mmCIF file of N, CA and C in Angstrom:
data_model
loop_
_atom_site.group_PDB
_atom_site.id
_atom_site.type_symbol
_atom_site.label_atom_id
_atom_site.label_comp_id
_atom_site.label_asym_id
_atom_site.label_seq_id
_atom_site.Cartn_x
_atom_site.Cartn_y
_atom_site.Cartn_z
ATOM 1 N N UNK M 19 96.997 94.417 75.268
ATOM 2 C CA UNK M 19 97.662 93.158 75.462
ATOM 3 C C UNK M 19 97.463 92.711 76.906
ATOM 4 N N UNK M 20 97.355 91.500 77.145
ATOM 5 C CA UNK M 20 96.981 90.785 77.998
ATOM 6 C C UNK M 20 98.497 90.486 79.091
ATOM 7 N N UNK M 21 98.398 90.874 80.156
ATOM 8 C CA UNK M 21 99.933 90.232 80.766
ATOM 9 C C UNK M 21 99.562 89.978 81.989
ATOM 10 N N UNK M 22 100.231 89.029 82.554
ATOM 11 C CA UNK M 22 100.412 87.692 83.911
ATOM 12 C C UNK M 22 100.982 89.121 84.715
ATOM 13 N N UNK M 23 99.482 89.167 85.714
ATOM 14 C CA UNK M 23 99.816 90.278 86.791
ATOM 15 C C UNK M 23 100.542 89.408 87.769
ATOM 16 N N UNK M 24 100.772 88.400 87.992
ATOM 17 C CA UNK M 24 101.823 87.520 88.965
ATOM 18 C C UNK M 24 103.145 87.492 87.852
ATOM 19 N N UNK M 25 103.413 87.682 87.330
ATOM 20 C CA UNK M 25 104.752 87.311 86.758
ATOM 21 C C UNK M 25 104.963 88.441 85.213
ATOM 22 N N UNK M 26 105.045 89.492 85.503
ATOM 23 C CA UNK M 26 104.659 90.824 84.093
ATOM 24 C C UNK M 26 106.252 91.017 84.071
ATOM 25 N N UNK M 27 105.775 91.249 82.297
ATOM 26 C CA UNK M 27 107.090 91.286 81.655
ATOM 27 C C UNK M 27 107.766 92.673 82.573
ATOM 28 N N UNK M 28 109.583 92.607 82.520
ATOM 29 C CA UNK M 28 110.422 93.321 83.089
ATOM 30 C C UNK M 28 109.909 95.236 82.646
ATOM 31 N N UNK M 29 109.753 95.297 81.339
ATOM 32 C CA UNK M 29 109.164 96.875 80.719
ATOM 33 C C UNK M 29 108.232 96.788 81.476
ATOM 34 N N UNK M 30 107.085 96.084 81.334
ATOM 35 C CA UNK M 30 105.464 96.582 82.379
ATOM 36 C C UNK M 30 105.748 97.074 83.943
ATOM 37 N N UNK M 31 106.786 95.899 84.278
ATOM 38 C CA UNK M 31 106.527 96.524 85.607
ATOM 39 C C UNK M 31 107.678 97.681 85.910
ATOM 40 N N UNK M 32 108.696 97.705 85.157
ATOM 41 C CA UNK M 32 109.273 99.321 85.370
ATOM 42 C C UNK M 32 108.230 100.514 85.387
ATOM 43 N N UNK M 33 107.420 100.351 84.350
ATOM 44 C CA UNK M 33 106.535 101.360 83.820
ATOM 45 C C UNK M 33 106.060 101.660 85.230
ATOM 46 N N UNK M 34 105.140 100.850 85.870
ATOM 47 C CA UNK M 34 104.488 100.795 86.976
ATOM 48 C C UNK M 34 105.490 101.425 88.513
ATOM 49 N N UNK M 35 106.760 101.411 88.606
ATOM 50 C CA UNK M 35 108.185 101.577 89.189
ATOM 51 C C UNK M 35 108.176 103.282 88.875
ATOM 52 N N UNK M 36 107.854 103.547 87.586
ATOM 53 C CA UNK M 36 107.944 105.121 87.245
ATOM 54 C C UNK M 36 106.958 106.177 88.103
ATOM 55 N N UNK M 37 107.203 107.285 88.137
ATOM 56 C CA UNK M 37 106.414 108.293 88.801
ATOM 57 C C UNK M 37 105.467 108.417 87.713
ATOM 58 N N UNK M 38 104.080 108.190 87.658
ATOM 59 C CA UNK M 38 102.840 108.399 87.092
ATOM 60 C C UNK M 38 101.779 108.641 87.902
ATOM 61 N N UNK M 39 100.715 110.026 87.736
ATOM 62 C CA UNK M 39 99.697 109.900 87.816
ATOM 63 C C UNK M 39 98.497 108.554 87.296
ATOM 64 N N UNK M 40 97.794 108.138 88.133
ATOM 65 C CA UNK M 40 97.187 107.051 87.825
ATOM 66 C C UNK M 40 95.498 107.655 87.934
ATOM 67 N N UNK M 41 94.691 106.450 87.647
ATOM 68 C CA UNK M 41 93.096 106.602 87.762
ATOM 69 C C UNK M 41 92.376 105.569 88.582
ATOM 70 N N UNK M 42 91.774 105.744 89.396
ATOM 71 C CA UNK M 42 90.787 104.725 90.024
ATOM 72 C C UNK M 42 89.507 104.802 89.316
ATOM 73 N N UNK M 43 89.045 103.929 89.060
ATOM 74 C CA UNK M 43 87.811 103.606 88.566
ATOM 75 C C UNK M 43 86.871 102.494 89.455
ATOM 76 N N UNK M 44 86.052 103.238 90.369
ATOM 77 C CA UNK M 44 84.930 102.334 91.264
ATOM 78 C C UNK M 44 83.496 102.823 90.828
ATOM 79 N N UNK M 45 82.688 102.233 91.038
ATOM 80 C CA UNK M 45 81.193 102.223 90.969
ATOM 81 C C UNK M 45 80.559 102.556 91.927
ATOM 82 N N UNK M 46 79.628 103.446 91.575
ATOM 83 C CA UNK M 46 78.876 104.277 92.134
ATOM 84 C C UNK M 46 77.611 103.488 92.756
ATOM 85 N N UNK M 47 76.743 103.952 93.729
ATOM 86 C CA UNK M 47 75.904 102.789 94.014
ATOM 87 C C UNK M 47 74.711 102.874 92.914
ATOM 88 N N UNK M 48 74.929 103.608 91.958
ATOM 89 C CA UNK M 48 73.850 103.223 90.845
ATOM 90 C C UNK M 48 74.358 102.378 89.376
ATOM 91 N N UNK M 49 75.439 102.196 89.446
ATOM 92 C CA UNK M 49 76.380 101.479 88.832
ATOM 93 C C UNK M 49 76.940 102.280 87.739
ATOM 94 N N UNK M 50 77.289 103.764 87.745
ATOM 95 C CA UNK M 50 78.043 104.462 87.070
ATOM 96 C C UNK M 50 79.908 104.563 87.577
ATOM 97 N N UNK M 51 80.450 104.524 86.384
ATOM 98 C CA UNK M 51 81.466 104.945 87.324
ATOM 99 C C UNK M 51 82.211 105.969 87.685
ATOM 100 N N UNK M 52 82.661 105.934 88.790
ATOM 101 C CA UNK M 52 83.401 107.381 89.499
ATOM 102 C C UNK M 52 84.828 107.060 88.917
ATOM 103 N N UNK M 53 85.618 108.393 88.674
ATOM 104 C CA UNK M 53 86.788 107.893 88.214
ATOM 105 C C UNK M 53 87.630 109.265 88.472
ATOM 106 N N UNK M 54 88.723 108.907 89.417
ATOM 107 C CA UNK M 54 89.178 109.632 89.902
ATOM 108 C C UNK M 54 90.841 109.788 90.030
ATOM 109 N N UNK M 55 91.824 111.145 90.162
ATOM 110 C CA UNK M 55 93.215 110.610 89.749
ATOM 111 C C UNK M 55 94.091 110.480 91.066
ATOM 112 N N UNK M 56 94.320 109.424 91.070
ATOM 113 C CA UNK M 56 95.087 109.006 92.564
ATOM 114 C C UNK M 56 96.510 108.220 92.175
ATOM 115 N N UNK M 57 97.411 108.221 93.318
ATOM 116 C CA UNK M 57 98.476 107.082 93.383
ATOM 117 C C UNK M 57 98.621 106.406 93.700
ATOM 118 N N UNK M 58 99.292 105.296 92.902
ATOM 119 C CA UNK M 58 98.414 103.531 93.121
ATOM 120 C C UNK M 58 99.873 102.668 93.487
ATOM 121 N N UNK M 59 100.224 102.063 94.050
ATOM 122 C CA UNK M 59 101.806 101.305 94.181
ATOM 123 C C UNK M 59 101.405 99.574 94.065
ATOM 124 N N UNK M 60 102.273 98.854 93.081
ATOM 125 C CA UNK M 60 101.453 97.803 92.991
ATOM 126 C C UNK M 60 102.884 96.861 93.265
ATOM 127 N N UNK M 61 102.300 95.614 93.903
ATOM 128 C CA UNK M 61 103.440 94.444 94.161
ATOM 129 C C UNK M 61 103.027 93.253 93.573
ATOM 130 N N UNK M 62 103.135 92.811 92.618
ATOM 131 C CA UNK M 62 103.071 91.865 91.521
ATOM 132 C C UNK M 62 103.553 90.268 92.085
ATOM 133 N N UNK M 63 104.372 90.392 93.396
ATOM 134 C CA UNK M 63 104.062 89.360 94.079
ATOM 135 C C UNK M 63 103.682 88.995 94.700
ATOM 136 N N UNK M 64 102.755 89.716 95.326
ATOM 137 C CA UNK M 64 101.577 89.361 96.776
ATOM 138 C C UNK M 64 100.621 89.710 95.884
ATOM 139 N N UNK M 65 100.271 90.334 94.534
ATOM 140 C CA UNK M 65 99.069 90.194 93.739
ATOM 141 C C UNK M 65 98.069 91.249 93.982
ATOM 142 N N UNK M 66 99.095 92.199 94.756
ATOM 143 C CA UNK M 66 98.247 93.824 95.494
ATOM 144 C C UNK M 66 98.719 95.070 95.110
ATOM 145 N N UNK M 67 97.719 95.925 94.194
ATOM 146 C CA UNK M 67 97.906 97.015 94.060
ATOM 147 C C UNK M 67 97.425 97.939 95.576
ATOM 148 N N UNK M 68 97.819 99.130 96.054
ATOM 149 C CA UNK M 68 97.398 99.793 96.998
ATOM 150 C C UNK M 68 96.805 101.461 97.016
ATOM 151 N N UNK M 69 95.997 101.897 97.275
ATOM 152 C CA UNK M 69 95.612 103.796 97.081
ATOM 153 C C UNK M 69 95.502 104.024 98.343
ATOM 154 N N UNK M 70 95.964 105.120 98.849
ATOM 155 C CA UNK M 70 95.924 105.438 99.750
ATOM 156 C C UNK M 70 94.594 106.539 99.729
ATOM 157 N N UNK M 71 94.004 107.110 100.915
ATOM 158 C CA UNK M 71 92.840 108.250 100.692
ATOM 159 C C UNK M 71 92.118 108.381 102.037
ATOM 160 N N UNK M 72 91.427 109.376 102.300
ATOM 161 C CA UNK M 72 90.641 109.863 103.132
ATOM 162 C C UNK M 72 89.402 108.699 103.526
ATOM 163 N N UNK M 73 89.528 108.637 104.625
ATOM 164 C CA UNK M 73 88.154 108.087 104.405
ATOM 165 C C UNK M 73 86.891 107.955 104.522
ATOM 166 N N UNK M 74 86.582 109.266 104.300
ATOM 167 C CA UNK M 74 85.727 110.083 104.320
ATOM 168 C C UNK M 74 85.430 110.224 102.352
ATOM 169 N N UNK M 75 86.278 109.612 101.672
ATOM 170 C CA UNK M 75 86.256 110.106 100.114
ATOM 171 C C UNK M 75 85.163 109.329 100.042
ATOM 172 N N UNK M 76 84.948 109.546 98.510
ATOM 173 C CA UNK M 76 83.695 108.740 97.897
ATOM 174 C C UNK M 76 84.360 107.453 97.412
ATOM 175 N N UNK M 77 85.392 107.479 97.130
ATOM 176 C CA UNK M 77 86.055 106.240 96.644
ATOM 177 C C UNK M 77 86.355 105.203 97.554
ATOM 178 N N UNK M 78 86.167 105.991 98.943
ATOM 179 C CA UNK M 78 86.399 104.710 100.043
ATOM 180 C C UNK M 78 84.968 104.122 100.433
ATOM 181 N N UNK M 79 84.341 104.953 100.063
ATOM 182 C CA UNK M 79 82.718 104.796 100.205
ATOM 183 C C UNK M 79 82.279 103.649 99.174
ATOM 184 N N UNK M 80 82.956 104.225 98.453
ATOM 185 C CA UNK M 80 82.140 103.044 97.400
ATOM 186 C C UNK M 80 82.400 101.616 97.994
ATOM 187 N N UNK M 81 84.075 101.517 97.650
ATOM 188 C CA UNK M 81 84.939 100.483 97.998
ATOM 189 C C UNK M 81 83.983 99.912 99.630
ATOM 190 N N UNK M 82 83.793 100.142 100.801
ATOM 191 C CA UNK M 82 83.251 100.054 101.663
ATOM 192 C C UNK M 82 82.201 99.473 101.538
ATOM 193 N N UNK M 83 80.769 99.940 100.822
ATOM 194 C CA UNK M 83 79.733 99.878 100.316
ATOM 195 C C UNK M 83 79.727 98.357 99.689
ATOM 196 N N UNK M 84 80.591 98.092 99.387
ATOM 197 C CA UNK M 84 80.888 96.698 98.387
ATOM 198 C C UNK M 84 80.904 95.493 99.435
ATOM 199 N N UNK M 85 81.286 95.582 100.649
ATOM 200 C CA UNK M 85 81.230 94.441 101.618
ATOM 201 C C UNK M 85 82.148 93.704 101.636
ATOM 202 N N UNK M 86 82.504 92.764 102.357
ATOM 203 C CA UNK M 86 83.985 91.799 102.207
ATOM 204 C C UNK M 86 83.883 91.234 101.150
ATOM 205 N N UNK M 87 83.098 91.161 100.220
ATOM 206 C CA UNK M 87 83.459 90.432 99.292
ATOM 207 C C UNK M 87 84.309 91.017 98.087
ATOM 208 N N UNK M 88 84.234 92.353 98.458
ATOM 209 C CA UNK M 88 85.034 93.514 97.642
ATOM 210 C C UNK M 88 84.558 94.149 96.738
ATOM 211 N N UNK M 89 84.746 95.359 95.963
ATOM 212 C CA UNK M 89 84.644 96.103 94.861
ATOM 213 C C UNK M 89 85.037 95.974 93.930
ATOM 214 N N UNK M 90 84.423 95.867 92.317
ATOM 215 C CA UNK M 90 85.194 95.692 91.187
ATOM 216 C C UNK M 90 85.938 97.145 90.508
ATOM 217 N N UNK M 91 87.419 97.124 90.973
ATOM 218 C CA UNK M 91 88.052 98.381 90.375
ATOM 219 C C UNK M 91 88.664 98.317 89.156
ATOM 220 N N UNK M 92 89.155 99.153 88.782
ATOM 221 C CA UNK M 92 90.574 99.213 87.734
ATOM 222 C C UNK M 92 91.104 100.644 88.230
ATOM 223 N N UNK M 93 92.777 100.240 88.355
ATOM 224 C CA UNK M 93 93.805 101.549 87.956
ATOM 225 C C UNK M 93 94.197 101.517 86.839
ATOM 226 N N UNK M 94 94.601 102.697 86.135
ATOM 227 C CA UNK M 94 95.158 102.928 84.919
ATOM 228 C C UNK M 94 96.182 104.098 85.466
ATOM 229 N N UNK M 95 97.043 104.106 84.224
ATOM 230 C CA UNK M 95 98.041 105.158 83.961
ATOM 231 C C UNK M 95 98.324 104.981 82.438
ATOM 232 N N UNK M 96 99.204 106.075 81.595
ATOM 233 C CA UNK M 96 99.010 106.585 80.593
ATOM 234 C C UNK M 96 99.976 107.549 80.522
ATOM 235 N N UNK M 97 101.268 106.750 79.645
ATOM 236 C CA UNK M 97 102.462 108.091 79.146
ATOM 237 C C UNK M 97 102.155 108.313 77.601
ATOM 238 N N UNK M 98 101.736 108.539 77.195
ATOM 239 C CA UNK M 98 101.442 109.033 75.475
ATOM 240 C C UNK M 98 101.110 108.063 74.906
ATOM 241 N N UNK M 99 101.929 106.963 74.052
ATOM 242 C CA UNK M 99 101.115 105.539 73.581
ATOM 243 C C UNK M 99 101.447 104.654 74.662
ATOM 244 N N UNK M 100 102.239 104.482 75.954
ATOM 245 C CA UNK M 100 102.250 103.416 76.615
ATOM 246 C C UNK M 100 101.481 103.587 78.117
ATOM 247 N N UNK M 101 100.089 102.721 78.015
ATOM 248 C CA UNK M 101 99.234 102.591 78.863
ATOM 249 C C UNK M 101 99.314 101.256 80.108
ATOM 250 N N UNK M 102 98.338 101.053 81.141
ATOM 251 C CA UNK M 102 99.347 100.219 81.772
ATOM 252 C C UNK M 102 97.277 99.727 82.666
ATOM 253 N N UNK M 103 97.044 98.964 82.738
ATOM 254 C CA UNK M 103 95.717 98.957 83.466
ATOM 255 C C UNK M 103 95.654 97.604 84.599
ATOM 256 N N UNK M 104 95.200 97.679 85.864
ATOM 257 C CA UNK M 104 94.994 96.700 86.792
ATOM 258 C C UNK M 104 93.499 96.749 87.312
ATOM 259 N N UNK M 105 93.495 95.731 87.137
ATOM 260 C CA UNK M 105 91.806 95.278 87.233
ATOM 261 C C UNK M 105 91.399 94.117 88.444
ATOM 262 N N UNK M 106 90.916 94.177 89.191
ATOM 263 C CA UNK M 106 90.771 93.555 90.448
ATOM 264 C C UNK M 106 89.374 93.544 91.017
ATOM 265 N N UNK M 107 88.941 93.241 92.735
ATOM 266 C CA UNK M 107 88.578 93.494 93.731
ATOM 267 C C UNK M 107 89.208 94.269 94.656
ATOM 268 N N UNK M 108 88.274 95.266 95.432
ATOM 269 C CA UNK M 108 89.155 96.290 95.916
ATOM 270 C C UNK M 108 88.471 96.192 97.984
ATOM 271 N N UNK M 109 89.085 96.296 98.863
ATOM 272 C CA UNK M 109 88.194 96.233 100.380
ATOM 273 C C UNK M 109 89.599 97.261 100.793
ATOM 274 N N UNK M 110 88.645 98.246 101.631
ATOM 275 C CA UNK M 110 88.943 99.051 102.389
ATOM 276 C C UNK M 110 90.092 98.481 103.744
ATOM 277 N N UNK M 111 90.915 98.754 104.145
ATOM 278 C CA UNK M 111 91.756 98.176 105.165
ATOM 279 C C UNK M 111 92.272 99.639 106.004
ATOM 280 N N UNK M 112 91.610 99.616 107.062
ATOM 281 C CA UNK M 112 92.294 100.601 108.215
ATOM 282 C C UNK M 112 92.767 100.392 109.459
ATOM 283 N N UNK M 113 93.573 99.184 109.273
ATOM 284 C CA UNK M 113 94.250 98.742 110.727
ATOM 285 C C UNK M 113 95.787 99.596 110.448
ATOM 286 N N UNK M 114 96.348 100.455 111.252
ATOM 287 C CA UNK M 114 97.560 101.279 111.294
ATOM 288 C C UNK M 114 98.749 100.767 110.630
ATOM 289 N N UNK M 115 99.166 99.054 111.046
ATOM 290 C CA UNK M 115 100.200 98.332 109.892
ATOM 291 C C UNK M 115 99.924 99.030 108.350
ATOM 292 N N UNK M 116 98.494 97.956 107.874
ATOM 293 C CA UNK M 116 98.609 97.860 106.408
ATOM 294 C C UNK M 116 98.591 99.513 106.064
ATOM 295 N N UNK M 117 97.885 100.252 106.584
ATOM 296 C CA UNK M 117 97.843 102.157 106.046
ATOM 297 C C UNK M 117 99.794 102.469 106.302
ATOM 298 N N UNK M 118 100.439 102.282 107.184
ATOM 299 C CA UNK M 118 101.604 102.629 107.055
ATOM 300 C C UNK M 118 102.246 102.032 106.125
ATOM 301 N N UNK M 119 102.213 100.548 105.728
ATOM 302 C CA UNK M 119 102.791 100.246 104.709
ATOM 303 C C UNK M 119 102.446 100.983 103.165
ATOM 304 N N UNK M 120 101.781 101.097 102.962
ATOM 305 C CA UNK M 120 100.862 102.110 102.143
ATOM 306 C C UNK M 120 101.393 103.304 101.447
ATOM 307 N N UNK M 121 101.482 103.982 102.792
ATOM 308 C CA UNK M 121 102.179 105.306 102.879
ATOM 309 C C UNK M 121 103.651 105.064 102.708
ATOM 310 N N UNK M 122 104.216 103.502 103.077
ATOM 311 C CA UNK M 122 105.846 103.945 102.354
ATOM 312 C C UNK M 122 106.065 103.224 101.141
ATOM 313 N N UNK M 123 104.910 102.436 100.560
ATOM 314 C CA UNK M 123 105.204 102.463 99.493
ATOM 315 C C UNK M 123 104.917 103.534 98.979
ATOM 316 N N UNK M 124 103.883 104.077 98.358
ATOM 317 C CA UNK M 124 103.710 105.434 98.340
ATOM 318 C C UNK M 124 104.475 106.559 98.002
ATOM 319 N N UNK M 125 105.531 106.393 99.114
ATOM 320 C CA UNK M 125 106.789 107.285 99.247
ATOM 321 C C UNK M 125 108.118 106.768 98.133
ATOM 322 N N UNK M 126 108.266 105.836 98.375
ATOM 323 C CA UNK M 126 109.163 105.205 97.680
ATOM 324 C C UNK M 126 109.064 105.390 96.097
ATOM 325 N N UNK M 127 107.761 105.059 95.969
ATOM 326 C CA UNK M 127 107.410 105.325 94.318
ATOM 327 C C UNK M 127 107.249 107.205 93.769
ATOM 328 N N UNK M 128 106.859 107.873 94.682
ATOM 329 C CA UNK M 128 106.310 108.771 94.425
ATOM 330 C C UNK M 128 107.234 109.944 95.388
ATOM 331 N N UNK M 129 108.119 109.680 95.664
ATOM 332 C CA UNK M 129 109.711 110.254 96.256
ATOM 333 C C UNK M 129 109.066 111.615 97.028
ATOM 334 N N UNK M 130 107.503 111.286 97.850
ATOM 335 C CA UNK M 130 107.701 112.203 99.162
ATOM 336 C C UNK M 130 106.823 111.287 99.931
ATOM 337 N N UNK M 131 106.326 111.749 101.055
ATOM 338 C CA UNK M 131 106.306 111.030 101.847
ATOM 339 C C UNK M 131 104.723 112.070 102.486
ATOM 340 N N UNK M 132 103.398 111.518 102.683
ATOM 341 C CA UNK M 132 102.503 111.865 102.673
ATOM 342 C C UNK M 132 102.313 113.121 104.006
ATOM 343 N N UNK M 133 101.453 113.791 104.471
ATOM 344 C CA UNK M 133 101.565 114.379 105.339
ATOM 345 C C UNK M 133 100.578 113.344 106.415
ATOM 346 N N UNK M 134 100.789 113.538 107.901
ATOM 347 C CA UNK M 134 100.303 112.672 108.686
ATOM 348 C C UNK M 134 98.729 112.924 108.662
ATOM 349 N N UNK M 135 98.135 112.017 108.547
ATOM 350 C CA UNK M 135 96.534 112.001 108.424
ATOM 351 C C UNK M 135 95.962 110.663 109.009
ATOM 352 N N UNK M 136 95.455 111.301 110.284
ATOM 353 C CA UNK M 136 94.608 109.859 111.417
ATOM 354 C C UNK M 136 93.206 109.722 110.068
ATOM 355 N N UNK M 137 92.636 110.272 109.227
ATOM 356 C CA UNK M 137 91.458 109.355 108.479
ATOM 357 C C UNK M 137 91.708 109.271 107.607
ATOM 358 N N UNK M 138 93.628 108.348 107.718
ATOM 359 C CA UNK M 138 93.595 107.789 106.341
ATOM 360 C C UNK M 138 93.642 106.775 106.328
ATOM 361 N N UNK M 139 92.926 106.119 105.296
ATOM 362 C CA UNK M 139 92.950 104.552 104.618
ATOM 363 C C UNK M 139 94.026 103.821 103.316
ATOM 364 N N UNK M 140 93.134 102.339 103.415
ATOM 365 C CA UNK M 140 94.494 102.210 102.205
ATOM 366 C C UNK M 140 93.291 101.199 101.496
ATOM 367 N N UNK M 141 92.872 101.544 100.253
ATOM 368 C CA UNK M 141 92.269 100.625 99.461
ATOM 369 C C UNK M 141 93.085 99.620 98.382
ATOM 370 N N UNK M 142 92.765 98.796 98.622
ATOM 371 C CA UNK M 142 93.818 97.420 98.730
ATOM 372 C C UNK M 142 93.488 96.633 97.745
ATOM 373 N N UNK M 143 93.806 96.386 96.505
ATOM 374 C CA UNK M 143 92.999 95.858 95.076
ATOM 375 C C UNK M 143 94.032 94.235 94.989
ATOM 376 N N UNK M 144 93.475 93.572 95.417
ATOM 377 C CA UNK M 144 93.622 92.197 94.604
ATOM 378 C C UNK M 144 93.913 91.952 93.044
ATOM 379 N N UNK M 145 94.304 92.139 92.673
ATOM 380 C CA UNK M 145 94.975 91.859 91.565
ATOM 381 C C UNK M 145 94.818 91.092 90.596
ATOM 382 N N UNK M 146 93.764 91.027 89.392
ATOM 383 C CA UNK M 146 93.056 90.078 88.781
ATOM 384 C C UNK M 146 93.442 89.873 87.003
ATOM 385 N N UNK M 147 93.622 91.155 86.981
ATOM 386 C CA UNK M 147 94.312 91.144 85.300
ATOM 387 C C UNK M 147 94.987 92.647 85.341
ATOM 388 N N UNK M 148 95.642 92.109 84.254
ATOM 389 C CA UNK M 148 96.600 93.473 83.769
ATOM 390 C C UNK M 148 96.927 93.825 82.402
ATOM 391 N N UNK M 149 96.315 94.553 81.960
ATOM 392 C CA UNK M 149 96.356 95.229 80.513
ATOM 393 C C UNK M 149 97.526 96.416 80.099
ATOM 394 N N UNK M 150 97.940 95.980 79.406
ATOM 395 C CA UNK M 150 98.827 97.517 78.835
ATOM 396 C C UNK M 150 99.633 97.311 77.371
ATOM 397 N N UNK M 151 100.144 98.529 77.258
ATOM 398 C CA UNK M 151 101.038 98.594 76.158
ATOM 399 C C UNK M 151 102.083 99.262 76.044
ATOM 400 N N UNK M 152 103.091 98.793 75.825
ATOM 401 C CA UNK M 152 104.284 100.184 76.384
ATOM 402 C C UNK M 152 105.181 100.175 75.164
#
């Protein structure tokens, strides 16, 4: 089912509010995709999902690799039949603000609070559609 990632029904975005393992899905530079399990915090009114990561990973690589014009991602998550998917453009952001904000959303959703890491990033997904079923 199709749902308004600016305005998602009250169930979708609890779901998203819940502690879940999630998936990044970026492209490889041969156009396979890498798909990997990370934690994703999304704000449905600025239209931005966020991952935090090394950046040194391959997933920031990719994302990077893509240029300002951005990367085509999707996150997913998955509790038994209720699935939840965000589909976007994704650009790397490592100015100290947006990575700290990051890290407390992050925290907030995911009730600890990261350990301190100078090469970390925050891959920053624009927000383009949203699929799920709950």
């Amino acid at each position: 089912m199709t749902i308004n990632p600016r305005d998602p029904d009250p169930t979708y975005l609890s779901f998203w509010r819940e502690y879940h393992l999630c998936t990044l899905t970026t492209l490889r530079p041969d156009g396979t995709p890498h798909v990997v399990p990370v934690g994703v915090t999304w704000d449905p009114e600025s239209g931005i999902a966020r991952v935090i990561t090394n950046k040194a990973s391959h997933k920031a690589a990719h994302v990077r690799a893509a240029g300002p014009e951005g990367a085509p991602v999707a996150v997913c998550q998955v509790d038994r039949g209720r699935w939840a998917t965000l589909e976007g453009r994704a650009v790397l952001r490592t100015d100290p603000e947006t990575v700290a904000d990051a890290v407390s959303r992050y925290a907030e959703r995911y009730g600890r609070t990261p350990a301190f890491n100078p090469d970390r990033v925050c891959i920053e997904i624009t927000v383009t559609r949203a699929l799920g079923r709950g």
